[in-house]
Coordinates of C-alpha atoms in Angstrom, one line a residue:
Chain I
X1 CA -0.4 26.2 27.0
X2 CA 3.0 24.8 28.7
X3 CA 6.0 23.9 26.4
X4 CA 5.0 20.2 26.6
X5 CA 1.8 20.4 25.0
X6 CA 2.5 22.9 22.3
X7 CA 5.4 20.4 21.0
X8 CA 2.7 17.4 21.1
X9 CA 0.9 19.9 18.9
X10 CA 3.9 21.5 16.7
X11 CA 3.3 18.6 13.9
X12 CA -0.6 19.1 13.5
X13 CA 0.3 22.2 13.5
X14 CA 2.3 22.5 10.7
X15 CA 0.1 20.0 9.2
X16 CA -2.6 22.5 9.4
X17 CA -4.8 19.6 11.3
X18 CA -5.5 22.2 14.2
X19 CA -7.6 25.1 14.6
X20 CA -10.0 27.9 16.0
X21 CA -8.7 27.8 19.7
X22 CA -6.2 25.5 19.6
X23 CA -4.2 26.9 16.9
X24 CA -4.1 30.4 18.5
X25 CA -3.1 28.9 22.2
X26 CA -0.2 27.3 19.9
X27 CA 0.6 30.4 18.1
X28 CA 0.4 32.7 21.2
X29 CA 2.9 30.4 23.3
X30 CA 5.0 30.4 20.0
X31 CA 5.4 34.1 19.7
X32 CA 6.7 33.9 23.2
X33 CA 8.7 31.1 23.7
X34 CA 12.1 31.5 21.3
X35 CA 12.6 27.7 22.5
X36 CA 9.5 26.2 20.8
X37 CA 9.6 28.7 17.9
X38 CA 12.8 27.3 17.1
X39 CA 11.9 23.6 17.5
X40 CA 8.9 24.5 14.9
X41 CA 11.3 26.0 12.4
X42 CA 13.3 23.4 12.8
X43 CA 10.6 20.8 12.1
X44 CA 9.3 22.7 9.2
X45 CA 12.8 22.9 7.7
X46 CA 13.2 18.9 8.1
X47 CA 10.1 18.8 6.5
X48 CA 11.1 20.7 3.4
X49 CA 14.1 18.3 3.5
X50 CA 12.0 15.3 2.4
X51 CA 11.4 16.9 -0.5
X52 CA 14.8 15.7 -2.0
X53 CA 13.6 11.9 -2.0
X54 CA 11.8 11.9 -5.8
X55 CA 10.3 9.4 -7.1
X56 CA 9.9 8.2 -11.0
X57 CA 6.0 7.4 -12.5
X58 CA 5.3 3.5 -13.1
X59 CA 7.5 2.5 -15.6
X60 CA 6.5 2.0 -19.6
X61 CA 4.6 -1.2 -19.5
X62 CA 3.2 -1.3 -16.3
X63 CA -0.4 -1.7 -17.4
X64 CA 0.3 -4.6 -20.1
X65 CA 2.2 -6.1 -17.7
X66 CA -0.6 -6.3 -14.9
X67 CA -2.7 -7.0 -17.7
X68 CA -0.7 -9.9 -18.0
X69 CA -0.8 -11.3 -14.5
X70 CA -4.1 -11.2 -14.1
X71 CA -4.2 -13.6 -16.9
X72 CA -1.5 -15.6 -15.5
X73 CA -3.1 -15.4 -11.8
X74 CA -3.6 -19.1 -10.5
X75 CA -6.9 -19.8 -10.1
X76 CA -8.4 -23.5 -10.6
X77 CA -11.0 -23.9 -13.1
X78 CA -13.5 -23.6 -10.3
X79 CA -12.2 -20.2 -9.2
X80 CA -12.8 -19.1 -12.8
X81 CA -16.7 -19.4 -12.8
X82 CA -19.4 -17.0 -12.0
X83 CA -21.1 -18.0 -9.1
X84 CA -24.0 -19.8 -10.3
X85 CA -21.5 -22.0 -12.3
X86 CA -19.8 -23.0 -8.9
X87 CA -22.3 -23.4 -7.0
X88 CA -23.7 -25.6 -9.7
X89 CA -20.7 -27.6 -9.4
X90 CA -19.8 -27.5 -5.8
X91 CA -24.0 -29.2 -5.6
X92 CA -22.5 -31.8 -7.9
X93 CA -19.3 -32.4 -5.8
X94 CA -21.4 -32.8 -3.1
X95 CA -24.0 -35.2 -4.8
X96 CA -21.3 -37.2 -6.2
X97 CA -19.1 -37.3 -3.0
X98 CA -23.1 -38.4 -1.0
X99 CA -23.7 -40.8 -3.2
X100 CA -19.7 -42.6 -3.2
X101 CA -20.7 -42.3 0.6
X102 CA -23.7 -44.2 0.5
X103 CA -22.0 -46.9 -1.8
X104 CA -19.5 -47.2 0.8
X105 CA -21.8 -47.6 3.9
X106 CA -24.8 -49.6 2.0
X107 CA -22.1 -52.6 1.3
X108 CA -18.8 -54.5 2.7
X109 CA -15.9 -52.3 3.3
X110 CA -13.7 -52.8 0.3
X111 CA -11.3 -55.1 -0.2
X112 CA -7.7 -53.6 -0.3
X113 CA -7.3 -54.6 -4.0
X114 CA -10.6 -52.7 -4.9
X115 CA -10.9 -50.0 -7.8
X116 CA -11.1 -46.7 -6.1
X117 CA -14.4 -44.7 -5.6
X118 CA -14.6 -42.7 -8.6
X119 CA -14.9 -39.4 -6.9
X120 CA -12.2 -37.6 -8.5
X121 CA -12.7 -39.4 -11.5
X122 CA -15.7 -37.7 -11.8
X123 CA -14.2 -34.1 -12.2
X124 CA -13.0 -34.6 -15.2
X125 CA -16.9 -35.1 -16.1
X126 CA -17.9 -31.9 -14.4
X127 CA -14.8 -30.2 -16.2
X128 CA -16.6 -31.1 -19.6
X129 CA -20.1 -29.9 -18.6
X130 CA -21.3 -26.9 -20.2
X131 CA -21.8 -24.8 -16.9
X132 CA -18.2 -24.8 -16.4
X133 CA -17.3 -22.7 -19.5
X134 CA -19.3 -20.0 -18.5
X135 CA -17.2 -16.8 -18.3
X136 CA -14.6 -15.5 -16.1
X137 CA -16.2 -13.8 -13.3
X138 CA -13.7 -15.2 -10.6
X139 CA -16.9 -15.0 -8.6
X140 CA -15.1 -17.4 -5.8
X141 CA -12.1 -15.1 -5.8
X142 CA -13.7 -13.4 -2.7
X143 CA -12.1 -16.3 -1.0
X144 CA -9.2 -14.8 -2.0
X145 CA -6.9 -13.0 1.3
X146 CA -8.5 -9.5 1.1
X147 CA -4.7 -7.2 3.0
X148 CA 19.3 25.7 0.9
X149 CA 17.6 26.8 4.5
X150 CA 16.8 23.5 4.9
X151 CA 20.3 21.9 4.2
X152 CA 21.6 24.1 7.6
X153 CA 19.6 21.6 9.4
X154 CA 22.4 19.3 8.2
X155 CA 25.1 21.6 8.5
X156 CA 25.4 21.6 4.7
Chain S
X1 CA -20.2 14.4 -3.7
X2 CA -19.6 10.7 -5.5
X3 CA -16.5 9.4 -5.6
X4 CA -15.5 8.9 -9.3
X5 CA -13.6 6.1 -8.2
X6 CA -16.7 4.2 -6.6
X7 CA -18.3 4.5 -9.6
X8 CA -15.8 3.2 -11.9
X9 CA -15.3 0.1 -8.9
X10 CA -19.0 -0.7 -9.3
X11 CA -18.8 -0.1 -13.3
X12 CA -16.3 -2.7 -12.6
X13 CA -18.0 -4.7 -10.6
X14 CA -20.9 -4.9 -13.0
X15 CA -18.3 -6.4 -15.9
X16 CA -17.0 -3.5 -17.4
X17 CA -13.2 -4.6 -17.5
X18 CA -12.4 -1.2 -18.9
X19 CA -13.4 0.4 -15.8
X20 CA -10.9 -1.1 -14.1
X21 CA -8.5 0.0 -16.7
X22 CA -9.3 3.4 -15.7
X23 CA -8.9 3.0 -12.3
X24 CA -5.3 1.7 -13.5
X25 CA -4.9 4.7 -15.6
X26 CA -5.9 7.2 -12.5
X27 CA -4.1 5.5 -9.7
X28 CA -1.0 3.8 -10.9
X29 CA 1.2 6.3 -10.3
X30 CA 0.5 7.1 -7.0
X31 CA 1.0 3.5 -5.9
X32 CA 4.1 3.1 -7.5
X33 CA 5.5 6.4 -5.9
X34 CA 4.1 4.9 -3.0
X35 CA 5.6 1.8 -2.9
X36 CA 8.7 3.0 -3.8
X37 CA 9.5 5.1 -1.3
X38 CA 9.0 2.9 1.4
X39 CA 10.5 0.0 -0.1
X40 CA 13.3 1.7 -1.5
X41 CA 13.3 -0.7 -4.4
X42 CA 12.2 0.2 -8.1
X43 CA 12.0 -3.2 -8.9
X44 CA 9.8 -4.5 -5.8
X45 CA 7.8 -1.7 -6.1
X46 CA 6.8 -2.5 -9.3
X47 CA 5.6 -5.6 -8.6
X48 CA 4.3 -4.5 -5.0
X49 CA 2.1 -1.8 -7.1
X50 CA 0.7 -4.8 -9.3
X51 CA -0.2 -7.0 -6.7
X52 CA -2.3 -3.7 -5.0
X53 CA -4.0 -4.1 -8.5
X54 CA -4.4 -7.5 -8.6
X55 CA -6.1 -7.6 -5.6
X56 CA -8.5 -4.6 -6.6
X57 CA -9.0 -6.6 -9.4
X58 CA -10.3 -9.6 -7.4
X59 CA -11.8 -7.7 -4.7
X60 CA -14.5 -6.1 -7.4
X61 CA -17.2 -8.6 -6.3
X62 CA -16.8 -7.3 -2.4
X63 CA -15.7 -3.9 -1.9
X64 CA -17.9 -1.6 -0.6
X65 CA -17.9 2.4 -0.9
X66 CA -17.4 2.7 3.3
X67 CA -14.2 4.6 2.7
X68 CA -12.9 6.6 -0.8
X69 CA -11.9 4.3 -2.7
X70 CA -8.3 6.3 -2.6
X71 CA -7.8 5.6 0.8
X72 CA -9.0 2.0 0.3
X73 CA -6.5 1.7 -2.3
X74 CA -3.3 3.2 -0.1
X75 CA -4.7 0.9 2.8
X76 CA -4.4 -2.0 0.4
X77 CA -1.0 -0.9 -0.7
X78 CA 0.2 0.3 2.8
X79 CA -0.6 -3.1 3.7
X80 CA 1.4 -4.8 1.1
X81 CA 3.9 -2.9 1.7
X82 CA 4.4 -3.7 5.4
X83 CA 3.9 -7.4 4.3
X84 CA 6.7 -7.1 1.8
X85 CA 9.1 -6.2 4.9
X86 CA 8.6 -8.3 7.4
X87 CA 8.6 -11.4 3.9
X88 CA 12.6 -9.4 3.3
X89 CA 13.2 -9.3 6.8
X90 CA 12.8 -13.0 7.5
X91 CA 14.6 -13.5 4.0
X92 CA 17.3 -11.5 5.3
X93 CA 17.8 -13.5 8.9
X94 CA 17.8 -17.2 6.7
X95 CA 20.5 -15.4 4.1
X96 CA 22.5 -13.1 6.3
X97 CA 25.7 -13.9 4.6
X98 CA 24.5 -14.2 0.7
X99 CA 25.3 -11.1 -1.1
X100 CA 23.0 -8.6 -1.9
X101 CA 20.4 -9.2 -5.0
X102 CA 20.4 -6.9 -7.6
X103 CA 17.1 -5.4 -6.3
X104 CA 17.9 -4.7 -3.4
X105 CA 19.5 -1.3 -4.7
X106 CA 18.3 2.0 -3.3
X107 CA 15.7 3.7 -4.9
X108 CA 16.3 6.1 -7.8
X109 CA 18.2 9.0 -6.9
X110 CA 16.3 12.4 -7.1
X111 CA 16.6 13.6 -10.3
X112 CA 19.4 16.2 -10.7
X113 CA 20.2 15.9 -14.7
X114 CA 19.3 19.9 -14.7
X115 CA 21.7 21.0 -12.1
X116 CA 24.6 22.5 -13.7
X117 CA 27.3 22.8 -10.7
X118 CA 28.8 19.1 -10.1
X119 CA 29.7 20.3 -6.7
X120 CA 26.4 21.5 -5.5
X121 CA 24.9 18.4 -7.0
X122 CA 27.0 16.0 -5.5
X123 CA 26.0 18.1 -2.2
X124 CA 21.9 17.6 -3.1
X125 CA 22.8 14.2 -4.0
X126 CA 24.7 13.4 -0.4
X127 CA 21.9 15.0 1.4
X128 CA 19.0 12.8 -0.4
X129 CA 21.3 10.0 0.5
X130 CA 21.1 10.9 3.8
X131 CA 17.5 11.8 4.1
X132 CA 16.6 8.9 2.7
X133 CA 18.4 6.8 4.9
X134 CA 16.5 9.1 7.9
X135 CA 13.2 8.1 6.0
X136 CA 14.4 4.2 5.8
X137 CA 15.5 4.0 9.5
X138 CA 12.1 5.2 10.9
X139 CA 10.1 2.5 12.4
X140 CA 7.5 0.9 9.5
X141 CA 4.5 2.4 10.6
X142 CA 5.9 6.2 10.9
X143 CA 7.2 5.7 8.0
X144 CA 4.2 5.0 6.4
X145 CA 2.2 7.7 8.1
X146 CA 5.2 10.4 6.6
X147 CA 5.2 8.9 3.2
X148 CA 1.0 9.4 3.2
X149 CA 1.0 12.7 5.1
X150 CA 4.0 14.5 2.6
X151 CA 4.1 12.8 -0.2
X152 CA 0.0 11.6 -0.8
X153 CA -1.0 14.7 0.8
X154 CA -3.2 12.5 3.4
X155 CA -5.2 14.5 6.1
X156 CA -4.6 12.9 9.6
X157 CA -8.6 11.4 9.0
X158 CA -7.3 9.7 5.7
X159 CA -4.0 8.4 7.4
X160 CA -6.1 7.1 10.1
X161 CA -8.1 5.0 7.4
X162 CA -5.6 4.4 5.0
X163 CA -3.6 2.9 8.2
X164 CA -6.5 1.6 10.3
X165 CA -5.5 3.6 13.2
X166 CA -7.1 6.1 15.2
X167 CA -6.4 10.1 14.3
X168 CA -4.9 10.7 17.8
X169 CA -2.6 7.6 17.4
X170 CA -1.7 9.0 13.8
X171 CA -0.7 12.5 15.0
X172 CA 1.5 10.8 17.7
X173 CA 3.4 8.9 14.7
X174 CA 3.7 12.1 13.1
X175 CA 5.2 13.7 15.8
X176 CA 7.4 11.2 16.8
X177 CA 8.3 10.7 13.0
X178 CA 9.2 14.5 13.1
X179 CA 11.1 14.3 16.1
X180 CA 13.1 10.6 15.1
X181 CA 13.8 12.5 11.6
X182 CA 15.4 15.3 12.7
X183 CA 17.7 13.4 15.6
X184 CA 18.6 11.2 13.1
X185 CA 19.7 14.2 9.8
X186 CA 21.1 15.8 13.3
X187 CA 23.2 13.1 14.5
X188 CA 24.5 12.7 10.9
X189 CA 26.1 15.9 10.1

């Protein structure tokens, strides 16, 4: 094994991600080759360095105040529901949005001055049905985006 | 063997809310550490580690036990993570001359209440300074693959799953990581 390879393999090494043959053609080379023994030392030592950067638990509160954000998540009303609920709902949507449809085709285009069609009005119907209460599955949250060695290496 | 994790997910996923409590309780830790060192920020990683909740927490109706859930979960984070830094960098290049926010701080220092020579403290103290700033100037994604493999204890399999990478393309972060690390606590002496 030539110098080249051994360094290509000095980190999996270390990492203890290479064995049987491998690891021995990389030890062999490294009991005679000063050069690449140092550069594993050297990496090993680096390492150990990274040791130094700590870092605290979650802080107190953490969990009440996750608790608190999923509560607070937006979601629309429809995004609450389980998803018979919606689906319930998003048929009704669609019958009501059909039927506006057909009003609007079967007769004479309305007149600027005419009341809107009373699709949106309508929501606040659905919002009052029964299904609509059910639970808080979130079951159309899947639309949701799921996304003092070592110091001489520093000369101190 | 089962994962413990998958069964709490799918305890979860079957409407048992405390499940996902103990998920909470058994990995919270370990994504705040995580997210903390890479961002640097104890702040952001706070709420970085929440929103890797959250979206467990929404994610309950389609997750499926093809990887540990662990490595699932650091994938998720990882993600968020990387997200998080590209959303500071284009902050950064629209508010290049307003002054830094409070959050922007560097992490917590390593703790060195204990040690009793000021002078050898202050030394430990320079050097995390400086290793840190050799962690924070790698590129994101071997900086991700260092924080897994030393601090999470990832094998290179994990880190290829946690990262969605292959395991030859993670050993080559690792050793140019290794390599960029050392040039860089080198070069800084």
């Amino acid at each position: 094994m030539k110098c080249d390879e051994v360094r290509e393999n000095l980190a999996a090494h270390l990492d203890g991600e290479i064995e049987g043959a491998s690891r021995r053609a990389v030890d062999e080379h490294l009991a005679a080759c000063p050069a690449c023994a140092e550069e594993l030392r050297a990496s090993e030592a680096t390492w150990r360095l990274l040791d130094l950067i700590e870092a605290p638990p979650a802080p107190a509160g953490f969990d009440a105040r996750l608790r608190a954000r999923i509560g607070d998540a937006p979601r629309g009303r429809l995004l609450r529901m389980p998803l018979p609920a919606a689906a319930a709902a998003a048929a009704i949507l669609a019958a009501v949005g059909l039927l506006a449809l057909r009003a609007r085709e079967g007769g004479e285009p309305p007149a600027a001055d005419a009341p809107p069609v009373p699709v949106l009005e309508d929501l606040a119907l659905l919002e009052s049905l029964e299904v609509l209460q059910a639970g808080e599955a979130e079951a159309l949250d899947r639309l949701d985006d799921f996304g003092e060695d070592d110091l001489a290496v520093l000369g101190g | 063997m089962v994962d413990p994790d998958a069964a709490l997910m799918d305890a979860f996923r079957r409407g048992d809310e405390s499940a996902f409590e103990q998920l909470v309780g058994r990995h919270r830790d370990r994504v705040y550490r995580l997210a903390c060192r890479y961002l640097g920020d104890a702040t952001a990683a706070e709420d970085l580690a929440q929103e890797a909740f959250l979206r467990v927490y929404r994610a309950r109706t389609t997750w499926r036990p093809e990887a540990k859930f662990s490595t699932w979960l650091y994938r998720v984070t990882a993600n968020a993570c990387l997200n998080e830094l590209r959303a500071r960098r284009a902050r950064r290049a629209v508010e290049a001359t307003a002054p830094a926010a409070p959050g922007d701080g560097p992490a917590p220092e390593a703790a060195d209440a204990a040690a009793v020579d000021p002078r050898e403290a202050a030394q430990r103290a320079e050097t995390a300074a400086r290793v840190r700033a050799a962690v924070a100037g790698l590129p994101d994604d071997q900086r991700m693959a260092v924080i897994l493999s030393k601090y999470e204890g990832l094998s290179y399999r994990e880190l290829a799953d946690a990262m969605e990478r292959s395991v030859p393309a993670v050993k080559s972060l690792l050793v140019r990581a290794r390599e960029n690390l050392r040039k860089s606590l080198e070069d800084g002496r």
